[in-house]
Coordinates of C-alpha atoms and ligand atoms in Angstrom, one line a residue:
X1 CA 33.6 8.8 2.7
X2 CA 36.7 10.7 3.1
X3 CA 34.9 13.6 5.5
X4 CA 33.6 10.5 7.6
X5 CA 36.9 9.3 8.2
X6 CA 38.4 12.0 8.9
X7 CA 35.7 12.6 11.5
X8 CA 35.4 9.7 12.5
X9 CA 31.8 9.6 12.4
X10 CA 29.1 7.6 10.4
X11 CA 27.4 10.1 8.0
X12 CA 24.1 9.2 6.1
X13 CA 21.7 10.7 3.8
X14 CA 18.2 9.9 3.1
X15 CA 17.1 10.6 -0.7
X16 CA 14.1 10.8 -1.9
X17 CA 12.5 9.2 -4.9
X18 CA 12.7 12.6 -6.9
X19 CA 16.5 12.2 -6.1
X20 CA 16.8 14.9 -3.6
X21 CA 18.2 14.3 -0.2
X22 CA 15.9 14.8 2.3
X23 CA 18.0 14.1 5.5
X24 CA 21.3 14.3 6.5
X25 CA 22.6 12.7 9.2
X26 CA 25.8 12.3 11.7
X27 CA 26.4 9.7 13.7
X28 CA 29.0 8.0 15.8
X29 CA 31.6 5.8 15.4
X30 CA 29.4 2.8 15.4
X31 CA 25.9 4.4 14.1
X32 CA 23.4 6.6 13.5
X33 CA 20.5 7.2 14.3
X34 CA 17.4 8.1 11.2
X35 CA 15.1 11.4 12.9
X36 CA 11.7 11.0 12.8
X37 CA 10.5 10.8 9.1
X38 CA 7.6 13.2 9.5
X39 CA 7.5 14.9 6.0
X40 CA 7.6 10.7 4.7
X41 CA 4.4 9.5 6.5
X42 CA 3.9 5.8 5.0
X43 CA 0.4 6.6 5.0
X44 CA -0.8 3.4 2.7
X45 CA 2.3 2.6 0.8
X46 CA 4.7 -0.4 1.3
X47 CA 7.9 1.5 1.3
X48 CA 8.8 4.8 2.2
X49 CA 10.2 6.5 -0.5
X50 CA 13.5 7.1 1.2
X51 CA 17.0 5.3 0.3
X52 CA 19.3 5.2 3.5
X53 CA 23.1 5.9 2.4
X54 CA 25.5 5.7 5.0
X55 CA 29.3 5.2 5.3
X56 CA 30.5 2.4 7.9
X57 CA 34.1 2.9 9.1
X58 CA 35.4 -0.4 10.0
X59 CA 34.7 -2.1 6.8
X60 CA 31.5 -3.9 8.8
X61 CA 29.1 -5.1 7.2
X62 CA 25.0 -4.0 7.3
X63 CA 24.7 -4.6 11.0
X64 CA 21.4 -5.6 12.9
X65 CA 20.6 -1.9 13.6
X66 CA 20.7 -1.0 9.8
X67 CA 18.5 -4.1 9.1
X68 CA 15.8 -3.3 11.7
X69 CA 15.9 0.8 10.2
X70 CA 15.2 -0.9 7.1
X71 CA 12.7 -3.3 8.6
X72 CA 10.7 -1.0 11.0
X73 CA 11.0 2.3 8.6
X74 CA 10.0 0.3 5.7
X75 CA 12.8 2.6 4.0
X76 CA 13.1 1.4 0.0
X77 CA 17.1 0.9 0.4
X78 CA 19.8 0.7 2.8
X79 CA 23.4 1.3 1.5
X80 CA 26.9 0.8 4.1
X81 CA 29.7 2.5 2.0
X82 CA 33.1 1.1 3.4
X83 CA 36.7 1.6 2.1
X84 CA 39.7 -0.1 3.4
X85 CA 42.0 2.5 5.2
X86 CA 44.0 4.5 2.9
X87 CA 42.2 3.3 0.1
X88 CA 39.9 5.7 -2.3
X89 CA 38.3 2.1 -3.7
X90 CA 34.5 2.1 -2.3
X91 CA 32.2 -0.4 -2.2
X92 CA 29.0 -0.8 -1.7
X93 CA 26.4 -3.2 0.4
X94 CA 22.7 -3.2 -0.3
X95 CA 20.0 -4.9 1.2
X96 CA 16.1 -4.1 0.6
X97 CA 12.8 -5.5 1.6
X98 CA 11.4 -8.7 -0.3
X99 CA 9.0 -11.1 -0.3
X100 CA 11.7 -13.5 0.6
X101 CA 10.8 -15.3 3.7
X102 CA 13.2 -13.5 5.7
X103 CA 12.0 -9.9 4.5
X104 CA 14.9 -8.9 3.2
X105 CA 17.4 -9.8 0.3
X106 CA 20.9 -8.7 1.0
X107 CA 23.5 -8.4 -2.3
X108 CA 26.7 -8.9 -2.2
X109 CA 29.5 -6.1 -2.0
X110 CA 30.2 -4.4 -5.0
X111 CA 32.9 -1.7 -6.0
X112 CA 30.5 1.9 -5.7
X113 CA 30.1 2.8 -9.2
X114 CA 27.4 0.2 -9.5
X115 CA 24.8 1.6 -6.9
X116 CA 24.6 4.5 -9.3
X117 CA 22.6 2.1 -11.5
X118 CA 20.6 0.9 -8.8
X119 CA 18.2 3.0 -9.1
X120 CA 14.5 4.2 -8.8
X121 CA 13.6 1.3 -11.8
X122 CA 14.7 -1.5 -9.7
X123 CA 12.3 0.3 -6.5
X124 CA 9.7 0.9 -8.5
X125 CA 9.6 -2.8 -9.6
X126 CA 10.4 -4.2 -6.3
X127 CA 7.5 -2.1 -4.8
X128 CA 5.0 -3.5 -7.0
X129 CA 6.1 -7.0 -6.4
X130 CA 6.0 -6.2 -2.9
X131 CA 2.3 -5.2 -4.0
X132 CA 1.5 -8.1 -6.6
X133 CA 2.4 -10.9 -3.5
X134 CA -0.1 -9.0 -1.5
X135 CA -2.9 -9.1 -4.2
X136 CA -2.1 -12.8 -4.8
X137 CA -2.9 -13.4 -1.3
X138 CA -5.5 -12.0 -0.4
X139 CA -9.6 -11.8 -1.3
X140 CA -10.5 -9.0 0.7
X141 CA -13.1 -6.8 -0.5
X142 CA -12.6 -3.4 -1.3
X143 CA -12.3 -1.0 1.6
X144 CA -12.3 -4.1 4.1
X145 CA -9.6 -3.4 7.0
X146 CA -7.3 -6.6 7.3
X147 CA -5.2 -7.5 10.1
X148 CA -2.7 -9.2 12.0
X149 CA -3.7 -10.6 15.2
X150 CA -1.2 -10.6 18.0
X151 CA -1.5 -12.2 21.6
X152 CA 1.3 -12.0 24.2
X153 CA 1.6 -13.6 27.6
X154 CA 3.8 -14.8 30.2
X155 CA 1.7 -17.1 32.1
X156 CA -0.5 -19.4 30.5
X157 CA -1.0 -22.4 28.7
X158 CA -0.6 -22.3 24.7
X159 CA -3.7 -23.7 24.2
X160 CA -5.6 -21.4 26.7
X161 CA -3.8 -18.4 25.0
X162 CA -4.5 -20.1 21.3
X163 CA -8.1 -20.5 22.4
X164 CA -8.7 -17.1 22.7
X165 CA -7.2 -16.1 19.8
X166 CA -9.4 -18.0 17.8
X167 CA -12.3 -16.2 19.6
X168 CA -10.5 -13.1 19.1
X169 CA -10.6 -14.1 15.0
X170 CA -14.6 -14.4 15.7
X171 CA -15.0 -10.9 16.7
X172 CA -12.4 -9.5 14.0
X173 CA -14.3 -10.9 11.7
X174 CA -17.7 -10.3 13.0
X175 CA -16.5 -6.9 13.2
X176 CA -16.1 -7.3 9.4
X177 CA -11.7 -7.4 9.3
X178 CA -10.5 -9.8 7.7
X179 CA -7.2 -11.8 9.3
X180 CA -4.4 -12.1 7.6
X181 CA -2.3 -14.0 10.2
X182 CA -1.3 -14.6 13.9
X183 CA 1.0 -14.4 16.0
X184 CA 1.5 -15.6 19.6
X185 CA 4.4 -15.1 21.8
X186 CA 4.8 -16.2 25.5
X187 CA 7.8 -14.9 26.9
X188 CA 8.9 -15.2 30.6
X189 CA 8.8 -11.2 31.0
X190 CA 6.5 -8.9 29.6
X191 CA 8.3 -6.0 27.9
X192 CA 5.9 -3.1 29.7
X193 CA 6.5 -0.8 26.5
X194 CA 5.7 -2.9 23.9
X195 CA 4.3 -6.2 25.3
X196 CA 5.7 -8.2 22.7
X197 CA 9.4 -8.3 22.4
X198 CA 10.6 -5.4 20.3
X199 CA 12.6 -8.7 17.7
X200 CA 9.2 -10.2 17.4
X201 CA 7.2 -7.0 16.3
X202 CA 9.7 -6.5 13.8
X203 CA 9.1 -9.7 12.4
X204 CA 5.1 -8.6 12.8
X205 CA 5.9 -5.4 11.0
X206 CA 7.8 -7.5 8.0
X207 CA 4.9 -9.9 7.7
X208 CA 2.1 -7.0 7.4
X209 CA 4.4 -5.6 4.9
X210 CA 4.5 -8.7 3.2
X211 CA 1.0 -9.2 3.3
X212 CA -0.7 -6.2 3.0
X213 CA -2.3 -5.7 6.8
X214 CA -3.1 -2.1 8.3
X215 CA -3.8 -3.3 11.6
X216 CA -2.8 -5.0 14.1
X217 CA -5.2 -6.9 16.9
X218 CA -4.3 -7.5 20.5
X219 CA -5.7 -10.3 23.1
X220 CA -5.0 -8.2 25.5
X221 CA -5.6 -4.9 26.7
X222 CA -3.1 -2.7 26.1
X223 CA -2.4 0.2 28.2
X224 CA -2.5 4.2 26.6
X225 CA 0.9 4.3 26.1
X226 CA 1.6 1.1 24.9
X227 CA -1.0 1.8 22.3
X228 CA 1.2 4.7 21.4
X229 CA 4.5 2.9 21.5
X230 CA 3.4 0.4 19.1
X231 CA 1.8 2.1 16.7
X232 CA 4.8 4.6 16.6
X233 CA 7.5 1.8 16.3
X234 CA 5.4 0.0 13.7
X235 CA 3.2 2.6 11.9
X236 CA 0.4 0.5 12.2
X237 CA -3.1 1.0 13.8
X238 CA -3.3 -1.0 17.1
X239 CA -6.4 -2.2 18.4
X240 CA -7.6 -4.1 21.3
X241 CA -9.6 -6.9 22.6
X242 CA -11.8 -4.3 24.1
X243 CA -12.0 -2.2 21.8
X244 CA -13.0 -4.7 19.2
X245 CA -15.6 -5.7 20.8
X246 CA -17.0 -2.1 21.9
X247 CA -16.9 -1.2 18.2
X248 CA -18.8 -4.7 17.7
X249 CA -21.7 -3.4 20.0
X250 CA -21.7 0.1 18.7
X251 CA -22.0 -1.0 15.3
X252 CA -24.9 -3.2 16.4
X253 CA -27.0 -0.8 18.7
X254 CA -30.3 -0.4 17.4
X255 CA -32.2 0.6 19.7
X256 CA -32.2 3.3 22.1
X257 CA -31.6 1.7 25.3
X258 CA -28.7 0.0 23.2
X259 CA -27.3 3.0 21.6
X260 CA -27.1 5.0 24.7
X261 CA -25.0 1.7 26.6
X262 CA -23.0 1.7 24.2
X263 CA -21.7 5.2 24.0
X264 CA -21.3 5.5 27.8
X265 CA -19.4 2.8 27.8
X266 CA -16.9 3.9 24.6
X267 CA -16.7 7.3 26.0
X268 CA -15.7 5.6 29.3
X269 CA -13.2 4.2 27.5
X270 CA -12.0 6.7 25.7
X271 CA -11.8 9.2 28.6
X272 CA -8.4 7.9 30.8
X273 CA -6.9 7.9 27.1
X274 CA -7.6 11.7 26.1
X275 CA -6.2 12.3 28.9
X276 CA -2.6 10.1 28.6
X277 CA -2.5 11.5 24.9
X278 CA -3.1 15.5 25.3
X279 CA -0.1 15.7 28.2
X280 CA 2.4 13.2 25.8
X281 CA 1.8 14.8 22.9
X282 CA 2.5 18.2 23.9
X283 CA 5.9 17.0 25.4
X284 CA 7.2 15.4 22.9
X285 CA 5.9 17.7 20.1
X286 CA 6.6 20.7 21.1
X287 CA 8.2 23.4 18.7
X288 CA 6.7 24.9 15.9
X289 CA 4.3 23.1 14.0
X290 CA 4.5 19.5 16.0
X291 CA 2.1 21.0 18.8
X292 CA -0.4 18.1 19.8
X293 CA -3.8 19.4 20.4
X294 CA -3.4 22.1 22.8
X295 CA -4.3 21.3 26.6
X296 CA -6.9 23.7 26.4
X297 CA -8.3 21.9 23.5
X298 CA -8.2 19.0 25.0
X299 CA -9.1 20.7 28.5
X300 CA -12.1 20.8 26.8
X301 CA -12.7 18.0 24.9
X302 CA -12.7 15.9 28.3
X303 CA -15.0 18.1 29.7
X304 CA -17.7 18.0 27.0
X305 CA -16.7 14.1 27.3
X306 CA -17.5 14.2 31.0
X307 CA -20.4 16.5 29.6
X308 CA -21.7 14.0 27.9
X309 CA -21.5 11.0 30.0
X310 CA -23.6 12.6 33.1
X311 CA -26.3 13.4 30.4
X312 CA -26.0 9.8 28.7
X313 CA -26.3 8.6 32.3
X314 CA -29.5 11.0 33.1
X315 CA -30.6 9.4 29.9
X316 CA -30.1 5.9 30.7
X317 CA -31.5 6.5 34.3
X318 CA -35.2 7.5 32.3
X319 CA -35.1 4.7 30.0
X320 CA -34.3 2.0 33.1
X321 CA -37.7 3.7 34.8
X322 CA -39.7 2.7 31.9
X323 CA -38.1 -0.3 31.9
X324 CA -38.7 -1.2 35.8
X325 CA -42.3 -0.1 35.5
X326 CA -42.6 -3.2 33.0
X327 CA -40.7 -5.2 35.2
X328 CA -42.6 -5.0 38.3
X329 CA -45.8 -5.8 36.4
X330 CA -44.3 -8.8 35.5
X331 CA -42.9 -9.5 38.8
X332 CA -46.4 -8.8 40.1
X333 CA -47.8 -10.6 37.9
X334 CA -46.5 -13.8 39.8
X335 CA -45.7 -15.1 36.6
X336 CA -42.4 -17.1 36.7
X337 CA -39.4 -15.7 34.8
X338 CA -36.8 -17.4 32.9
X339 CA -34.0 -16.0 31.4
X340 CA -31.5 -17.7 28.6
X341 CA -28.1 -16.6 29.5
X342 CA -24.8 -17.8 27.6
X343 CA -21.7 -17.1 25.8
X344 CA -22.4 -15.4 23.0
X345 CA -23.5 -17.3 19.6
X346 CA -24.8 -20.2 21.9
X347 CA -28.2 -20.2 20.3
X348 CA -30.1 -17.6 23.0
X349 CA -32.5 -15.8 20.6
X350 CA -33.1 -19.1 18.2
X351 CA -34.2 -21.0 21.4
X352 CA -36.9 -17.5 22.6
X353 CA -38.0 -17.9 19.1
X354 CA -38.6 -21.8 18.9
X355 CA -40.1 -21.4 22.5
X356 CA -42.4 -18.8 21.6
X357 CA -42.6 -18.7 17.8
X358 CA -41.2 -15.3 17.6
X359 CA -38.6 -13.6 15.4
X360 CA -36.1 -12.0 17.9
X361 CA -32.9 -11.3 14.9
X362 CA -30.4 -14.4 15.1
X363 CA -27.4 -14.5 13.0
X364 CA -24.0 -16.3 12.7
X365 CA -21.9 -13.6 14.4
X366 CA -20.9 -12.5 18.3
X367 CA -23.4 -10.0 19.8
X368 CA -26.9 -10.5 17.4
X369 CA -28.5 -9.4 20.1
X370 CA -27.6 -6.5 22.7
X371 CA -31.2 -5.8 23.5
X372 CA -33.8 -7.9 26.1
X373 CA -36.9 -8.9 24.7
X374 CA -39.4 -11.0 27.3
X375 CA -41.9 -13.1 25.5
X376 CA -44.4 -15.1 27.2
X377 CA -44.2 -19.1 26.9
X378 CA -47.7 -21.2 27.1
X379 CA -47.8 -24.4 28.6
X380 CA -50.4 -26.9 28.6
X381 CA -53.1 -26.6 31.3
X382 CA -53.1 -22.9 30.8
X383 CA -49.9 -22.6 32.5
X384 CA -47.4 -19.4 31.5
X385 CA -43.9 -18.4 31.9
X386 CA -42.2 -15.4 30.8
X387 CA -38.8 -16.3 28.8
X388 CA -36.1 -13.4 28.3
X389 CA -33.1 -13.4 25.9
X390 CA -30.4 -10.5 26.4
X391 CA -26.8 -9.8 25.5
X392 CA -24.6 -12.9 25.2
X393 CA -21.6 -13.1 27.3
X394 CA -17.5 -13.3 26.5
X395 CA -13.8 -13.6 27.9
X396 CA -12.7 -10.3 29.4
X397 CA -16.0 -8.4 28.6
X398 CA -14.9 -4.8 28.6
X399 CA -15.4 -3.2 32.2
X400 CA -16.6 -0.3 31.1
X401 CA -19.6 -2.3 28.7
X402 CA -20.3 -4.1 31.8
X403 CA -21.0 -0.8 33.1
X404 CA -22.9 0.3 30.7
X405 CA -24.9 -2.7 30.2
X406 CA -25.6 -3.1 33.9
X407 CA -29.3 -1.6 33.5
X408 CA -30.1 -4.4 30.8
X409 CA -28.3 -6.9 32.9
X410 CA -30.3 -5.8 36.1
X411 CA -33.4 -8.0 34.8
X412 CA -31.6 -10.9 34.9
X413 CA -32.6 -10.2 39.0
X414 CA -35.9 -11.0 38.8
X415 CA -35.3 -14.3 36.8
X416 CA -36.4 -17.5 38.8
X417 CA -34.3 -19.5 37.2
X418 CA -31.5 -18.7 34.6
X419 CA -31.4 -21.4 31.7
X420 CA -27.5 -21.5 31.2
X421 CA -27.6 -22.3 27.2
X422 CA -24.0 -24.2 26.0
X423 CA -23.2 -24.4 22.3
X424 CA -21.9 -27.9 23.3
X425 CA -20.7 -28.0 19.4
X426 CA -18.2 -25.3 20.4
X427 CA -14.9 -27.0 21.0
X428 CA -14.5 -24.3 23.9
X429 CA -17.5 -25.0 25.2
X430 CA -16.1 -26.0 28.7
X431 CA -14.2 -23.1 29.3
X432 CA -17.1 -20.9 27.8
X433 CA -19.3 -22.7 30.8
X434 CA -17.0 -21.5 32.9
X435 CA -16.5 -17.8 32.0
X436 CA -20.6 -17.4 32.0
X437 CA -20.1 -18.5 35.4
X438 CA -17.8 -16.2 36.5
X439 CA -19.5 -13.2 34.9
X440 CA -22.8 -14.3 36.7
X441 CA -20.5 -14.3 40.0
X442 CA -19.7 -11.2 39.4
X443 CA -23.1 -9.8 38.9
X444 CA -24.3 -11.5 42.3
X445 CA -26.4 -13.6 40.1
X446 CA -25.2 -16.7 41.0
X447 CA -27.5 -17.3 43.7
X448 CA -30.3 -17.5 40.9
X449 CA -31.2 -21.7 40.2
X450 CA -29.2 -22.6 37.0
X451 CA -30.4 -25.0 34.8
X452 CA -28.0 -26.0 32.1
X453 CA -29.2 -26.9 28.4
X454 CA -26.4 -28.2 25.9
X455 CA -27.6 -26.6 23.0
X456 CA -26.7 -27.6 18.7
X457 CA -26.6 -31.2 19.7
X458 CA -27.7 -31.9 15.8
X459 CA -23.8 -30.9 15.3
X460 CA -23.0 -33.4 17.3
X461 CA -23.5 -36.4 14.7
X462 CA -21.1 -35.3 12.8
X463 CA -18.5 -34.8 15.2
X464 CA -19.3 -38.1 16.3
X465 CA -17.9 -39.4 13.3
X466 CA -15.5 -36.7 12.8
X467 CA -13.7 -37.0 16.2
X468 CA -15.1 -39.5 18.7
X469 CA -12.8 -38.2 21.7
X470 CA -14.2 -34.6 21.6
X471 CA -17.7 -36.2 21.4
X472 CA -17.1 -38.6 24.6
X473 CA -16.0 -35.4 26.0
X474 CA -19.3 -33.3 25.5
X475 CA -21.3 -36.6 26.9
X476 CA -19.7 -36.3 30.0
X477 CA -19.9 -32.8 30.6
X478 CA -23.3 -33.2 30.0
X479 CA -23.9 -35.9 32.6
X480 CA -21.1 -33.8 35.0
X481 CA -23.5 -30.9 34.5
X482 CA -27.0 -33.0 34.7
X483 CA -27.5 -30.9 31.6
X484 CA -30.8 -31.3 29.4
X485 CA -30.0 -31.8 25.5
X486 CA -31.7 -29.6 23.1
X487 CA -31.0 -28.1 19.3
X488 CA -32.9 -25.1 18.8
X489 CA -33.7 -25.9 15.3
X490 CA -35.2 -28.6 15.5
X491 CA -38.3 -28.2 17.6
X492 CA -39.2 -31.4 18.7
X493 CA -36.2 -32.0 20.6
X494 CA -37.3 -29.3 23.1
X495 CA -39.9 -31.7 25.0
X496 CA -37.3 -32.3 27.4
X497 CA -36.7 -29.0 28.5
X498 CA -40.6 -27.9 28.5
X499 CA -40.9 -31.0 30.9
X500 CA -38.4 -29.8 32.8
X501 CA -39.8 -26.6 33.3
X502 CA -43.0 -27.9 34.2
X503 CA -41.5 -30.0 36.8
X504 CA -39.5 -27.6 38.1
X505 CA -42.1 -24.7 38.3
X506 CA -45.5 -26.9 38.9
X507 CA -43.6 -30.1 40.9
X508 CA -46.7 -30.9 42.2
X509 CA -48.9 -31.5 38.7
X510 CA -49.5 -34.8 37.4
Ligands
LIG1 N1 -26.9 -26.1 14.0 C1 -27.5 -25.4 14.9 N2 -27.3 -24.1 14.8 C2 -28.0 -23.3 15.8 C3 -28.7 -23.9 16.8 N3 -29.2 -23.0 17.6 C4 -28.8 -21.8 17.1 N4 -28.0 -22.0 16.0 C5 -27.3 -21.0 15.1 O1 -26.3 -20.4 15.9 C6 -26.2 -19.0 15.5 C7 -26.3 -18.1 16.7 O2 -27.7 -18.1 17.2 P1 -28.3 -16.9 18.0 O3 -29.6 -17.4 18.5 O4 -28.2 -15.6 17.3 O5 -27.3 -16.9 19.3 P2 -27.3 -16.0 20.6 O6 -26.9 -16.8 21.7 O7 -28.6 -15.3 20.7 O8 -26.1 -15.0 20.2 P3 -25.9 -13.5 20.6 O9 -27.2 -12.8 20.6 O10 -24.9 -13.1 19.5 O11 -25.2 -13.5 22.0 C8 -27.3 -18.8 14.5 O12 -26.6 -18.9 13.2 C9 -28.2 -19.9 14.7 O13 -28.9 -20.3 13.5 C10 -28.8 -25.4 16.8 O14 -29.5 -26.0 17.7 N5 -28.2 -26.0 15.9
LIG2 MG1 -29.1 -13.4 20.6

């Protein structure tokens, strides 16, 4: 105390749970500022393992900068030593993280002798509280990543930007996370390092604390180096819309054609980011043992990268040849082509498989199916068409999946008529409409007939009951979109939509 007054400086020192001080630190008149805490990674543990104790000058107490060290560090303690001038009494302020709502619990100044009996006990137990509110709150299985999902915007509706967060929640957890929480901010400016305001990600920091999350999601695609930012300011691993759902289809590649997509498009990914990291890291880490990987290392990682893309591209190329041979016997065949498209989960493969009596996988999660399968439909009077199902559709599909997926989405060409299937039990379903839409623009397919079948309609007893206005609200649509009615599971309510076919294809019969 007496050395920082004299030099009129802040000085701190970090000690470590073995007692030992593992930093020392001097600051200015008003602060200081912690290093990085390298040799302390947090790794999987709540705290750090580090007690901050620092002498304040002006008899101030903890300020916001100590409380957001403590916050964002995730240190175990924070002590502000302060002594009236002239005085040699000391006193003490502590403040550590808690389950309290706020994060932390603050305790009143006390004369200095005391924080000698504040000791590792009092961490120990407050980590394992920290540790028992976690367990109390959560079911996850063993091993299961859980997260925090985070969506920022400054222009938007709420409910737009909460609707795709709840989507976003669909993907975590068909990507098997479980979500802890949310959080949504919409502030007028974007903060280009961070996205979210650097206030609000400390409270996201003290609330994955809190509950126990390793990761945090994004709605939005984050840039390279915001990636980095975060995950350096918060210690957490950052994810991605787009990223989620490229891990999504890798996971569910089974095929080859599938497989091969899939890792062109993640290396496509992947590739602008080697790049951002290898010439960041070996700025900023220069010096003896904090080298990044080397450039030449990573010289060469992007080229066995690039490497690999031309060959997965070769690859892809052979497969599509296979694949257009098929096609054009089909096409030759003269045999009209229908192919479901839709958001994903709308009911695609279940309706190929009540059409045709086939067993094309189906499940309760986005992206079943990343593969086309054709199957030929027989209608009466020996009549035939051939009904494709392939890769459901989303918000912000990844540009470099659409990439990828181009080849499998290229057969969609030769359709002569794309039955638009609509979960019309979604709540979304309306904006869902629209974004297949736009992806089909985008693919030049819109010039294709479009047929429109509002799909789950059993769900919609229920809901009638449940919530008459959102019910009116799918009747209209389905008058607005002439749409036909169907439920996929239940077979005989697909009449309609074979005699609609019929008509549509064979006008002139009966
Ligand atoms: N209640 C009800 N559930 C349905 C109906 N049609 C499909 N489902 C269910 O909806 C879920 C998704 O069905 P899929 O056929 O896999 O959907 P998809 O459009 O092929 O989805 P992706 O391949 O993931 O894009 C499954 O759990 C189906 O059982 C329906 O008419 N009524
Ligand atoms: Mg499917």
């Amino acid at each position: 105390m007496e050395l920082s007054q004299e030099l009129r400086r802040q000085l701190g020192i970090l000690i470590n749970r073995q007692g030992s001080v593992a930093y020392v630190i001097v600051g200015d008149e008003k602060g200081l500022l912690i290093p990085e805490l390298k040799d302390y990674p947090l790794g999987r543990k709540r705290l750090r393992g580090l007690r901050l104790i620092h002498t304040h000058l002006k008899n101030e107490p903890l300020s916001e900068d100590d409380l957001t060290d403590l916050k964002l560090l995730r240190l175990d303690l924070i002590a502000a030593l302060t002594a009236p001038a002239g005085s040699q009494r000391v006193s003490v302020q502590l403040a550590h993280l808690s389950s309290a709502p706020s994060g932390i619990t603050q305790l009143a100044p006390q004369p200095f002798d005391r924080l000698v009996g504040y000791g590792s006990d009092e961490i120990a137990s407050l980590e394992k509280e920290l540790e028992r509110a976690v367990k109390l709150q959560t079911q996850a299985k063993e091993g299961q990543e859980q997260a925090i999902l985070i969506s920022v915007r400054a222009a938007g509706e709420r409910r737009e930007v909460e609707d795709s967060l709840a989507e976003l929640q669909e993907l975590a957890r068909t990507a098997g996370v479980m979500v802890l929480d949310s959080f949504i901010q919409l502030p007028r400016k974007l903060n280009p390092r961070t996205l979210m305001g650097e206030g609000k990600l400390q409270e996201v920091v003290i609330r994955a604390l809190q509950r126990g999350a390793s990761l945090l999601i994004f709605d939005q695609e984050l840039t390279p180096a915001q990636v980095r930012a975060i995950s350096a300011m918060t210690e957490l691993k950052v994810l991605d819309r787009s990223q989620l759902i490229l891990d999504i289809f890798a996971r569910r590649a089974t095929s080859l054609d599938g497989k091969v997509q899939v890792e062109l498009a993640q290396l496509k990914y992947l590739l602008p980011r080697l790049t951002g990291r290898g010439t960041q890291m070996s700025r900023l880490m220069g010096g003896i043992g904090g080298r990044g990987p080397g450039e030449t290392k990573l010289e060469t990682d992007r080229r066995r990268i690039r490497d690999r893309i031309t060959a997965l591209e070769r690859e892809l190329e052979e497969l599509s040849r296979g694949r257009e041979q098929r096609r054009s016997r089909r096409v030759k065949a003269g045999v009209p082509i229908i192919s479901i498209v839709g958001y994903t989960n709308a009911g695609k493969s279940t309706l190929l498989n009540a059409l045709t009596k086939s067993e094309v996988f189906t499940e309760n999660l986005l992206f079943a199916t990343l593969d086309t399968s054709s199957r030929r439909l027989r209608l009466p009077r020996d009549r035939e068409v051939i009904i494709t199902d392939t890769v459901g559709f989303i918000r912000s599909l990844p540009k470099s999946l659409m990439g990828a997926f181009k080849a499998t989405l290229e057969e969609l060409r030769d359709a002569d008529l794309l039955l638009h299937l609509v979960d019309a039990s979604n709540p979304r379903f309306e904006d869902q409409i629209r974004q297949v839409r736009a992806i089909l623009e985008e693919l030049e397919l819109d010039t294709i007939p479009e047929l429109v079948v509002f799909n789950k309609t059993d769900q919609l007893e229920p809901l009638k009951k449940k919530d008459t206005v959102a019910y009116l609200r799918v009747k209209q649509a389905q008058m607005r979109y002439k749409a036909i009615s169907i439920s996929a599971v239940q077979r005989p309510t697909l009449q309609p939509l074979l005699e609609e076919l019929k008509r549509r294809f064979w006008p002139e019969a009966d």
